[in-house]
Coordinates of C-alpha atoms in Angstrom, one line a residue:
Chain A
M813 CA 0.0 0.0 0.0
A814 CA 1.4 3.3 -0.8
F815 CA 0.5 6.7 0.6
H816 CA 0.9 9.7 -1.5
N817 CA 1.4 12.0 1.3
G818 CA 3.1 15.3 0.6
S819 CA 6.5 14.6 -0.8
I820 CA 7.1 11.4 0.9
L821 CA 6.1 8.1 -0.4
L822 CA 5.5 6.2 2.9
A823 CA 5.8 2.7 1.7
A824 CA 6.8 1.3 -1.5
P825 CA 4.5 -1.5 -2.7
A826 CA 6.0 -4.8 -3.0
G827 CA 7.5 -5.5 -6.4
G828 CA 9.4 -2.2 -6.5
D829 CA 7.2 -0.3 -8.9
Y830 CA 5.8 2.9 -7.7
E831 CA 4.3 5.9 -9.4
K832 CA 6.6 8.8 -9.2
V833 CA 4.9 12.0 -8.1
E834 CA 5.6 14.7 -10.5
G835 CA 7.0 18.1 -9.7
R836 CA 7.9 17.8 -6.2
D837 CA 11.7 17.4 -6.3
R838 CA 13.7 20.5 -5.4
E839 CA 14.9 21.3 -8.9
T840 CA 11.4 21.3 -10.4
I841 CA 10.0 23.3 -7.5
E842 CA 12.7 26.0 -7.8
C843 CA 12.1 26.1 -11.5
Q844 CA 8.4 26.5 -11.0
R845 CA 8.9 29.3 -8.5
A846 CA 11.2 31.1 -10.9
C847 CA 8.6 30.9 -13.6
E848 CA 5.9 32.1 -11.2
A849 CA 8.1 35.0 -10.2
V850 CA 8.6 36.0 -13.8
A851 CA 4.9 35.9 -14.4
A852 CA 4.2 37.9 -11.2
D853 CA 6.7 40.5 -12.3
K854 CA 5.1 40.7 -15.7
T855 CA 1.6 41.1 -14.1
A856 CA 2.9 43.8 -11.8
S857 CA 4.6 45.6 -14.6
D858 CA 1.5 45.2 -16.8
Y859 CA -0.7 46.8 -14.1
D860 CA 1.8 49.7 -13.9
H861 CA 1.6 50.3 -17.6
I862 CA -2.2 50.0 -17.7
V863 CA -2.7 52.4 -14.9
W864 CA -0.3 54.9 -16.5
A865 CA -2.0 54.6 -19.9
Y866 CA -5.5 55.1 -18.6
G867 CA -4.4 57.8 -16.2
V868 CA -2.8 59.7 -19.1
I869 CA -5.9 59.4 -21.2
W870 CA -8.2 60.8 -18.5
A871 CA -5.7 63.5 -17.6
L872 CA -5.6 64.7 -21.2
F873 CA -9.4 64.9 -21.3
C874 CA -9.5 66.6 -17.9
V875 CA -7.0 69.2 -18.9
Y876 CA -8.8 70.0 -22.1
G877 CA -12.1 70.2 -20.2
I878 CA -10.6 72.6 -17.8
M879 CA -9.2 74.7 -20.7
L880 CA -12.7 74.8 -22.2
W881 CA -14.2 75.8 -18.9
R882 CA -11.8 78.7 -18.4
R883 CA -12.5 79.8 -21.9
S884 CA -16.2 79.8 -21.3
E885 CA -15.7 81.9 -18.1
R886 CA -13.7 84.4 -20.2
L887 CA -16.3 84.5 -22.9
S888 CA -19.0 85.2 -20.3
A889 CA -17.0 88.1 -18.9
D890 CA -16.6 89.5 -22.4
V891 CA -20.3 89.2 -23.1
A892 CA -21.0 91.1 -19.8
T893 CA -18.5 93.8 -20.8
L894 CA -20.0 94.2 -24.2
T895 CA -23.5 94.4 -22.8
R896 CA -22.5 97.1 -20.3
K897 CA -20.9 99.1 -23.1
L898 CA -24.1 98.8 -25.1
E899 CA -26.2 100.0 -22.3
R900 CA -24.0 103.0 -21.7
M901 CA -24.3 103.9 -25.3
S902 CA -28.0 103.7 -25.6
Chain B
M1107 CA -2.6 82.6 -72.2
L1108 CA -1.9 81.1 -68.9
V1109 CA 1.6 80.0 -70.0
R1110 CA 2.3 83.4 -71.4
Q1111 CA 1.3 85.2 -68.2
T1112 CA 3.3 82.7 -66.2
W1113 CA 6.3 83.3 -68.3
I1114 CA 6.0 87.1 -68.1
L1115 CA 5.7 87.1 -64.4
A1116 CA 8.5 84.6 -63.9
R1117 CA 10.8 86.5 -66.2
N1118 CA 10.1 89.7 -64.3
D1119 CA 11.1 88.1 -61.1
L1120 CA 14.2 86.5 -62.6
R1121 CA 15.2 89.8 -64.2
Q1122 CA 14.9 91.5 -60.8
E1123 CA 17.0 88.8 -59.3
M1124 CA 19.7 89.2 -62.0
R1125 CA 20.1 92.8 -61.0
D1126 CA 21.6 92.2 -57.6
F1127 CA 21.7 88.4 -57.3
E1128 CA 20.6 88.8 -53.7
L1129 CA 18.6 85.7 -53.5
V1130 CA 21.0 83.4 -55.3
A1131 CA 23.9 84.7 -53.3
T1132 CA 22.3 84.3 -49.9
A1133 CA 20.6 81.0 -50.7
G1134 CA 23.8 79.6 -52.2
F1135 CA 25.9 80.6 -49.3
F1136 CA 23.4 79.2 -46.9
T1137 CA 23.5 75.9 -48.8
L1138 CA 27.3 75.9 -48.4
V1139 CA 27.0 76.5 -44.7
V1140 CA 24.5 73.8 -44.2
L1141 CA 26.7 71.4 -46.2
V1142 CA 29.7 72.2 -44.0
M1143 CA 27.6 71.7 -40.9
F1144 CA 26.4 68.3 -42.1
G1145 CA 29.9 67.4 -43.1
L1146 CA 31.2 68.3 -39.7
S1147 CA 28.5 66.4 -37.9
F1148 CA 28.5 63.2 -40.0
S1149 CA 31.9 62.9 -41.5
S1150 CA 32.9 60.2 -38.9
L1151 CA 30.1 57.9 -40.0
G1152 CA 31.4 54.5 -41.1
R1153 CA 31.1 53.0 -44.5
H1154 CA 27.9 51.2 -43.7
A1155 CA 26.2 54.1 -42.1
Q1156 CA 26.9 56.7 -44.8
P1157 CA 24.6 55.4 -47.5
M1158 CA 21.8 55.7 -45.0
A1159 CA 22.7 59.2 -43.9
V1160 CA 23.3 60.8 -47.3
P1161 CA 19.7 60.9 -48.5
G1162 CA 18.6 62.5 -45.3
I1163 CA 21.4 65.1 -45.5
L1164 CA 20.5 66.0 -49.1
W1165 CA 16.8 66.4 -48.5
L1166 CA 17.0 68.1 -45.1
A1167 CA 19.4 70.6 -46.7
V1168 CA 16.8 71.2 -49.5
A1169 CA 14.1 71.7 -46.9
F1170 CA 16.1 74.3 -44.9
V1171 CA 17.2 76.2 -48.0
G1172 CA 13.6 76.0 -49.4
S1173 CA 12.2 77.6 -46.2
L1174 CA 14.8 80.4 -46.4
T1175 CA 14.2 81.0 -50.1
L1176 CA 10.4 81.1 -49.8
T1177 CA 10.6 83.5 -46.9
R1178 CA 12.9 85.8 -48.8
I1179 CA 10.9 85.7 -52.1
F1180 CA 7.7 86.7 -50.4
D1181 CA 9.3 89.2 -48.0
R1182 CA 10.4 91.1 -51.0
E1183 CA 6.8 91.1 -52.2
R1184 CA 5.5 92.2 -48.9
E1185 CA 7.9 95.0 -48.6
S1186 CA 6.8 96.7 -51.7
D1187 CA 3.2 95.4 -51.5
T1188 CA 3.5 94.2 -55.0
L1189 CA 1.5 91.0 -54.5
R1190 CA -1.6 93.0 -53.7
A1191 CA -1.2 95.1 -56.8
L1192 CA -0.7 92.0 -58.8
L1193 CA -3.9 90.5 -57.4
S1194 CA -5.9 93.5 -58.4
A1195 CA -4.6 93.3 -62.0
P1196 CA -6.5 91.1 -64.4
V1197 CA -4.0 88.3 -64.1
D1198 CA -5.0 84.7 -63.9
R1199 CA -4.3 83.7 -60.2
L1200 CA -2.9 80.4 -61.4
A1201 CA -0.3 82.2 -63.4
I1202 CA 0.9 84.0 -60.3
Y1203 CA 1.1 80.7 -58.4
A1204 CA 2.9 79.0 -61.3
A1205 CA 5.4 81.9 -61.7
K1206 CA 6.3 82.0 -58.0
A1207 CA 6.6 78.2 -57.9
M1208 CA 8.8 78.2 -60.9
V1209 CA 11.1 80.9 -59.5
T1210 CA 11.3 79.0 -56.2
L1211 CA 12.1 75.8 -58.1
L1212 CA 14.9 77.5 -60.0
V1213 CA 16.5 78.8 -56.9
L1214 CA 16.3 75.4 -55.2
L1215 CA 17.8 73.7 -58.2
G1216 CA 20.6 76.3 -58.2
C1217 CA 21.3 75.4 -54.6
C1218 CA 21.2 71.7 -55.4
A1219 CA 23.9 72.4 -58.0
I1220 CA 26.1 73.3 -55.1
L1221 CA 24.7 70.7 -52.7
V1222 CA 25.0 67.5 -54.8
P1223 CA 28.6 68.0 -55.9
G1224 CA 29.5 69.0 -52.4
L1225 CA 28.0 65.8 -51.1
V1226 CA 29.9 63.8 -53.7
L1227 CA 33.1 65.5 -52.4
L1228 CA 32.4 65.1 -48.7
F1229 CA 30.9 61.6 -48.6
D1230 CA 32.2 58.5 -50.4
A1231 CA 28.7 57.0 -50.3
A1232 CA 27.4 59.8 -52.5
A1233 CA 29.5 58.7 -55.5
P1234 CA 26.5 57.2 -57.3
F1235 CA 25.3 60.8 -57.8
A1236 CA 28.3 61.4 -60.0
E1237 CA 28.0 58.1 -61.7
R1238 CA 24.4 58.5 -62.7
P1239 CA 24.0 62.2 -63.3
L1240 CA 20.8 62.0 -65.3
A1241 CA 19.0 60.0 -62.7
T1242 CA 20.2 62.3 -60.0
L1243 CA 19.0 65.3 -62.0
C1244 CA 15.5 63.8 -62.4
L1245 CA 15.4 62.9 -58.7
V1246 CA 16.5 66.4 -57.6
V1247 CA 14.0 68.2 -60.0
L1248 CA 11.1 66.1 -58.8
G1249 CA 11.9 66.4 -55.1
C1250 CA 12.4 70.2 -55.3
T1251 CA 9.2 70.5 -57.2
A1252 CA 7.4 68.8 -54.4
Y1253 CA 8.8 71.3 -51.9
A1254 CA 8.2 74.3 -54.2
S1255 CA 4.6 73.4 -54.9
I1256 CA 3.5 73.4 -51.2
G1257 CA 5.8 76.1 -50.0
T1258 CA 4.7 78.6 -52.6
L1259 CA 1.1 78.3 -51.6
F1260 CA 1.7 78.8 -47.9
A1261 CA 4.4 81.4 -48.2
A1262 CA 2.0 83.5 -50.4
G1263 CA -0.8 83.0 -47.9
L1264 CA 1.3 84.1 -45.0
S1265 CA 2.7 87.1 -46.8
T1266 CA -0.8 88.5 -47.7
S1267 CA -2.3 87.9 -44.3
G1268 CA 0.4 89.5 -42.2
G1269 CA 1.2 86.2 -40.6
K1270 CA 4.5 85.7 -38.9
N1271 CA 7.3 84.1 -40.8
V1272 CA 8.0 81.5 -38.2
L1273 CA 4.7 79.9 -39.0
L1274 CA 6.0 79.0 -42.4
S1275 CA 8.5 76.6 -40.9
V1276 CA 5.8 75.3 -38.6
I1277 CA 3.6 74.5 -41.5
L1278 CA 6.1 73.4 -44.1
Y1279 CA 8.0 70.6 -42.4
P1280 CA 5.1 68.4 -41.4
L1281 CA 3.3 69.0 -44.7
T1282 CA 6.3 68.1 -46.8
S1283 CA 7.0 64.9 -44.9
P1284 CA 5.4 62.6 -47.5
A1285 CA 7.5 64.3 -50.2
L1286 CA 10.5 63.9 -47.9
M1287 CA 9.8 60.2 -47.4
F1288 CA 9.3 59.5 -51.1
A1289 CA 12.5 61.4 -52.0
L1290 CA 14.5 59.6 -49.3
V1291 CA 13.5 56.2 -50.5
A1292 CA 14.2 57.1 -54.1
T1293 CA 17.6 58.5 -53.2
R1294 CA 18.4 55.4 -51.2
T1295 CA 17.6 53.1 -54.1
L1296 CA 19.8 55.3 -56.3
I1297 CA 22.7 55.1 -53.9
D1298 CA 22.3 51.4 -53.4
G1299 CA 21.9 50.7 -57.1
H1300 CA 18.6 49.1 -56.4
P1301 CA 16.4 48.2 -59.4
G1302 CA 13.3 49.8 -58.0
F1303 CA 14.4 53.4 -58.6
D1304 CA 12.2 54.1 -61.6
A1305 CA 9.1 53.0 -59.7
Y1306 CA 9.9 55.3 -56.9
L1307 CA 10.6 58.2 -59.3
S1308 CA 7.2 57.6 -60.9
Q1309 CA 5.6 57.8 -57.4
L1310 CA 7.3 61.0 -56.9
V1311 CA 5.9 62.3 -60.2
A1312 CA 2.4 61.3 -59.0
L1313 CA 2.9 63.1 -55.7
D1314 CA 4.2 66.2 -57.5
I1315 CA 1.1 66.3 -59.8
L1316 CA -1.2 65.9 -56.9
Q1317 CA 0.4 68.6 -54.8
L1318 CA 0.6 71.1 -57.7
A1319 CA -3.1 70.5 -58.5
V1320 CA -4.3 70.9 -55.0
S1321 CA -2.1 73.9 -54.3
G1322 CA -3.1 75.6 -57.6
W1323 CA -6.8 75.0 -56.8
L1324 CA -6.4 76.4 -53.3
F1325 CA -4.2 79.4 -54.2
E1326 CA -6.9 81.8 -55.1
S1327 CA -9.0 81.2 -52.0
V1328 CA -6.0 81.5 -49.7
V1329 CA -4.6 84.7 -51.2
I1330 CA -7.7 86.6 -52.1
G1331 CA -9.7 85.9 -49.0
S1332 CA -7.2 87.3 -46.6
N1333 CA -7.6 90.8 -48.0
A1334 CA -11.3 90.9 -47.4
A1335 CA -11.3 90.2 -43.7
G1336 CA -12.7 92.9 -41.5
G1337 CA -9.7 92.5 -39.4
R1338 CA -10.5 93.8 -36.0
R1339 CA -10.7 91.9 -32.8
R1340 CA -12.0 93.0 -29.5
P1341 CA -9.2 94.0 -27.1
S1342 CA -9.9 91.5 -24.4
T1343 CA -9.3 88.7 -26.8
R1344 CA -6.5 86.5 -25.7
K1345 CA -6.6 83.5 -27.8
D1346 CA -5.9 80.5 -25.6
Chain C
M1387 CA -31.4 71.7 -28.0
G1388 CA -28.0 73.1 -28.6
R1389 CA -27.3 73.6 -24.9
K1390 CA -28.5 70.2 -23.9
L1391 CA -26.7 68.1 -26.5
P1392 CA -23.2 68.2 -25.1
L1393 CA -24.5 67.5 -21.7
A1394 CA -26.4 64.5 -23.0
L1395 CA -23.3 63.3 -24.7
F1396 CA -21.3 63.6 -21.6
A1397 CA -24.0 61.7 -19.7
I1398 CA -23.9 58.9 -22.2
G1399 CA -20.1 58.7 -22.0
A1400 CA -20.2 58.8 -18.2
G1401 CA -22.9 56.2 -18.1
T1402 CA -21.2 53.9 -20.5
F1403 CA -17.8 54.1 -18.9
P1404 CA -18.5 51.8 -15.9
Y1405 CA -19.9 49.3 -18.3
C1406 CA -16.7 49.6 -20.4
V1407 CA -14.5 49.1 -17.4
Q1408 CA -16.5 46.1 -16.3
R1409 CA -16.3 44.5 -19.7
V1410 CA -12.6 45.3 -20.3
F1411 CA -11.2 44.2 -16.9
L1412 CA -13.7 41.6 -15.7
A1413 CA -15.5 40.1 -18.6
T1414 CA -12.8 39.9 -21.3
P1415 CA -10.3 37.1 -21.1
I1416 CA -6.7 38.0 -20.8
E1417 CA -5.0 37.8 -24.1
R1418 CA -2.7 34.9 -24.3
Q1419 CA 0.4 36.3 -25.9
M1420 CA 0.5 39.8 -24.5
G1421 CA -1.1 39.4 -21.2
T1422 CA -3.0 42.0 -19.2
V1423 CA -1.3 44.9 -20.8
Q1424 CA -3.2 44.3 -24.0
K1425 CA -6.1 45.9 -22.3
I1426 CA -4.6 49.3 -23.1
F1427 CA -5.8 48.6 -26.6
Y1428 CA -9.5 49.0 -25.7
F1429 CA -9.0 52.7 -25.4
H1430 CA -5.9 53.1 -27.6
V1431 CA -7.7 51.9 -30.8
P1432 CA -10.9 53.9 -30.4
L1433 CA -8.8 57.0 -29.8
A1434 CA -6.9 56.4 -33.0
W1435 CA -10.2 55.9 -34.9
I1436 CA -11.5 59.1 -33.4
M1437 CA -8.4 60.9 -34.4
M1438 CA -8.7 59.8 -38.1
L1439 CA -12.4 60.7 -38.1
L1440 CA -11.8 64.2 -36.7
G1441 CA -9.0 64.7 -39.3
V1442 CA -11.5 64.1 -42.1
V1443 CA -14.1 66.3 -40.3
C1444 CA -11.6 69.1 -40.0
G1445 CA -10.7 68.9 -43.7
V1446 CA -14.3 68.8 -44.8
A1447 CA -15.2 71.7 -42.6
A1448 CA -12.2 73.7 -43.9
A1449 CA -13.3 73.0 -47.5
L1450 CA -16.8 74.2 -46.6
Q1451 CA -15.3 77.3 -45.0
L1452 CA -13.4 78.1 -48.2
R1453 CA -16.2 77.3 -50.6
R1454 CA -19.1 78.8 -48.8
G1455 CA -17.6 81.2 -46.3
S1456 CA -19.5 79.4 -43.6
R1457 CA -18.5 80.5 -40.1
T1458 CA -20.0 77.5 -38.5
A1459 CA -17.7 75.4 -40.7
E1460 CA -14.8 77.5 -39.5
A1461 CA -15.7 77.0 -35.9
V1462 CA -16.2 73.2 -36.4
A1463 CA -12.8 73.0 -38.1
I1464 CA -10.8 74.5 -35.2
S1465 CA -12.8 72.5 -32.7
A1466 CA -12.2 69.2 -34.6
A1467 CA -8.5 70.0 -34.8
E1468 CA -8.2 70.7 -31.1
V1469 CA -10.0 67.5 -30.0
L1470 CA -7.9 65.7 -32.6
L1471 CA -4.8 66.9 -30.8
V1472 CA -6.1 65.7 -27.5
A1473 CA -7.1 62.3 -28.9
G1474 CA -3.9 62.1 -30.9
L1475 CA -1.8 62.8 -27.8
G1476 CA -3.6 60.0 -26.1
V1477 CA -2.8 57.6 -29.0
L1478 CA 0.8 58.7 -29.1
I1479 CA 1.4 58.3 -25.4
T1480 CA -0.5 55.1 -24.8
G1481 CA 1.0 53.4 -27.8
P1482 CA 4.6 53.7 -26.5
I1483 CA 3.5 52.7 -23.0
W1484 CA 2.1 49.5 -24.5
G1485 CA 5.2 49.1 -26.6
H1486 CA 7.4 49.5 -23.6
A1487 CA 5.5 46.9 -21.7
T1488 CA 5.5 44.4 -24.6
W1489 CA 8.8 44.9 -26.3
G1490 CA 10.8 47.0 -23.8
K1491 CA 11.1 49.8 -26.4
A1492 CA 8.8 52.7 -26.4
W1493 CA 9.2 54.2 -29.8
T1494 CA 9.9 51.7 -32.5
W1495 CA 9.5 53.7 -35.7
D1496 CA 6.6 51.4 -36.5
A1497 CA 4.7 52.6 -39.6
R1498 CA 1.4 53.4 -37.8
Q1499 CA 3.2 55.2 -35.0
V1500 CA 5.1 57.4 -37.5
S1501 CA 2.0 58.1 -39.6
T1502 CA 0.0 59.1 -36.5
G1503 CA 2.8 61.3 -35.3
L1504 CA 3.1 63.2 -38.7
L1505 CA -0.6 63.7 -38.9
W1506 CA -0.7 65.0 -35.4
L1507 CA 2.1 67.5 -36.3
I1508 CA 0.1 68.7 -39.3
F1509 CA -3.0 69.5 -37.3
A1510 CA -0.9 71.0 -34.5
A1511 CA 0.5 73.4 -37.1
Y1512 CA -3.1 74.1 -38.1
V1513 CA -4.1 75.0 -34.5
L1514 CA -0.9 77.2 -34.2
V1515 CA -1.8 79.1 -37.4
R1516 CA -5.3 79.6 -36.2
H1517 CA -4.2 80.9 -32.9
Y1518 CA -1.1 82.9 -33.8
G1519 CA -1.6 83.7 -37.4
G1520 CA -2.4 87.2 -38.4
V1521 CA -6.0 88.3 -38.8
G1522 CA -6.5 87.0 -42.3
S1523 CA -4.9 83.7 -41.8
E1524 CA -8.0 81.6 -41.4
R1525 CA -8.1 80.7 -45.0
L1526 CA -4.5 79.8 -45.0
A1527 CA -5.2 77.5 -42.1
A1528 CA -8.1 76.0 -44.0
A1529 CA -5.8 75.2 -46.9
L1530 CA -3.5 73.5 -44.4
A1531 CA -6.4 71.4 -43.0
I1532 CA -7.4 70.4 -46.4
F1533 CA -3.9 69.3 -47.2
G1534 CA -3.8 67.5 -43.9
A1535 CA -7.0 65.5 -44.6
I1536 CA -5.8 64.7 -48.1
D1537 CA -2.4 63.6 -46.7
V1538 CA -4.0 60.9 -44.4
P1539 CA -3.8 58.1 -47.1
I1540 CA -0.7 59.6 -48.7
I1541 CA 1.3 59.6 -45.4
Y1542 CA 0.3 56.0 -44.6
Y1543 CA 1.5 55.0 -48.1
A1544 CA 4.7 57.0 -47.9
V1545 CA 5.6 55.6 -44.5
K1546 CA 4.9 52.1 -45.6
I1547 CA 7.3 52.6 -48.5
W1548 CA 9.8 54.3 -46.2
K1549 CA 9.7 51.4 -43.8
T1550 CA 10.9 49.0 -46.5
T1551 CA 14.2 50.6 -46.3
H1552 CA 14.2 50.6 -42.5
P1553 CA 13.1 47.1 -41.8
D1554 CA 12.6 45.9 -38.3
N1555 CA 10.9 42.9 -36.8
N1556 CA 8.3 44.5 -34.6
V1557 CA 4.7 43.9 -35.6
V1558 CA 1.9 45.8 -34.0
G1559 CA -0.7 43.3 -32.9
S1560 CA -4.1 43.5 -34.3
L1561 CA -7.2 43.0 -32.2
P1562 CA -8.4 39.4 -32.1
P1563 CA -12.0 39.1 -33.3
E1564 CA -13.4 37.7 -30.0
M1565 CA -12.6 40.9 -28.2
W1566 CA -14.5 43.2 -30.5
A1567 CA -17.5 43.0 -28.1
S1568 CA -15.5 44.9 -25.5
L1569 CA -14.2 47.4 -28.0
W1570 CA -17.6 48.8 -29.1
P1571 CA -18.7 50.2 -25.6
C1572 CA -15.3 51.8 -25.2
L1573 CA -15.6 53.3 -28.7
G1574 CA -19.1 54.6 -27.8
A1575 CA -18.0 56.2 -24.6
L1576 CA -15.0 57.9 -26.1
V1577 CA -16.9 59.1 -29.2
A1578 CA -19.6 60.6 -26.9
M1579 CA -17.1 62.4 -24.9
S1580 CA -15.2 63.7 -27.9
M1581 CA -18.3 64.9 -29.6
G1582 CA -19.5 66.6 -26.5
L1583 CA -16.1 68.5 -26.3
L1584 CA -16.3 69.3 -30.0
L1585 CA -19.8 70.8 -29.7
I1586 CA -18.9 72.9 -26.7
R1587 CA -15.7 74.2 -28.4
T1588 CA -17.6 75.0 -31.6
R1589 CA -20.1 77.0 -29.6
H1590 CA -17.3 78.9 -27.9
E1591 CA -15.7 79.7 -31.3
K1592 CA -19.0 81.0 -32.7
T1593 CA -19.5 83.1 -29.6
E1594 CA -16.0 84.6 -30.1
M1595 CA -16.9 85.5 -33.6
M1596 CA -20.1 87.1 -32.6
L1597 CA -18.4 89.0 -29.8
D1598 CA -15.8 90.3 -32.3
D1599 CA -18.5 91.4 -34.7
G1600 CA -20.5 93.1 -31.9
W1601 CA -17.4 94.9 -30.6
V1602 CA -16.5 96.1 -34.1
Q1603 CA -20.1 97.4 -34.6
I1604 CA -20.1 99.2 -31.2
E1605 CA -16.7 100.9 -32.0
D1606 CA -18.0 102.0 -35.4
L1607 CA -21.2 103.4 -33.8
A1608 CA -19.2 105.2 -31.2
R1609 CA -16.9 106.7 -33.8
E1610 CA -19.9 107.7 -36.0
S1611 CA -21.6 109.4 -33.1
A1612 CA -18.3 111.1 -32.1
D1613 CA -17.9 112.4 -35.6
K1614 CA -21.5 113.6 -35.6
D1615 CA -21.1 115.5 -32.4
K1616 CA -18.0 117.1 -33.7
S1617 CA -19.6 118.3 -36.9

């Protein structure tokens, strides 16, 4: 009877053939961890890039919106000036 | 009729130029200076990099000289206000455009007559210019036509509207970028001895025709309209 | 109606936006080859389309301005050019960000990048001429816009040819078909926003023109009455 318990095969069945558990020896584990680290780095870097990209897009639209708002304030002031001038003339 | 008017106007400009050679001398000297600057900057390029740099040097120098030439040609007009007088005369507008474009082209070609031999002297990679003079001539004429066609339209417009000269450079370089790219590719194939040179030349011809047609069509609207504007703006205007 | 339309467009954009975010980040699978960073495309591509569309709008408006002397067309042209600059800046910045994440290199002289950059420069020149040109330079600027609109296909073709002498191995990925469903809401939101900004800017420009006219008239009236008093 063989227990597949963690990384230890508790008892080898008689006859000597056992099923090797894959991926649990040190080399493979380290290799896996390295790959996972690379993937995690990529994910973190990807998130960085996505945040910057979206942030830039919204910043651009915000800045233009603010420019338009300032322009509209200035236009209102000009309309008021012109109206006053007109009233003074009439 | 159109051809005759064009010829008369162009001959007039050229005759004026022959009197003191101001434009030819200043543009020619500027070409020399630009050539020396490029020579200084890029002389240390290796054998492999030179064939890639020489087309760019040639056409950028043409662009710089073209900008200077156009500014000067129309400054002269603006100083004596002759363009407005010309516009009120019963002259076909297209003839005015064609004459100015032809004069610009001639000045540019004159500068290329200094530029191309200079490049052959300074850079080994430019040797094919000397080996195939006819092909080089065609290429140079077509490329300079592309610059002259657009530049004349916008320089004329700026001179009649009182716009600042710096705007000419701002307008001209992005607009001539297709012409620049076509010319660069054609020059590169000439230098490398590539078989596709004729195809690229014919594309340059097509681009020239298109630009001349559109510029000629737009010339009247651009130049006439600016005289009619009421012109005044309210004082609190700060265009931002 | 004129006052409400931009607000309605902004409301549509704002309303669609959470749906876009949900679709892009939660509902769309992560692309196999490029990973999460491919999601930048969902805003990058619509902005590029908006930029091209506005280029054509600006050119057509400029042609109408020259042909018919239409002041509305003149206002639409400058507005389209300004919003084009905003959208184009978005494309030109997010593209290299994506490129940096994928290839480690931000600017790769890729054909589409270069074409977009050149067109952006042409319309930036247009905006500069409109702002800083002399009083009569509106028609010159219109000619510039017409050339810009005509140059859209020409520049693409020229850059493609130019690229054959500057070969490189980078290929801009194209959007896989199964992700189109996420693209459309993003396109809708961005188009709504851009059109709202365009309409507001057009109205500003028309107001400026009317203010200039009104000021000129008042000055003329004042001068006339001063002359009359004198005589």
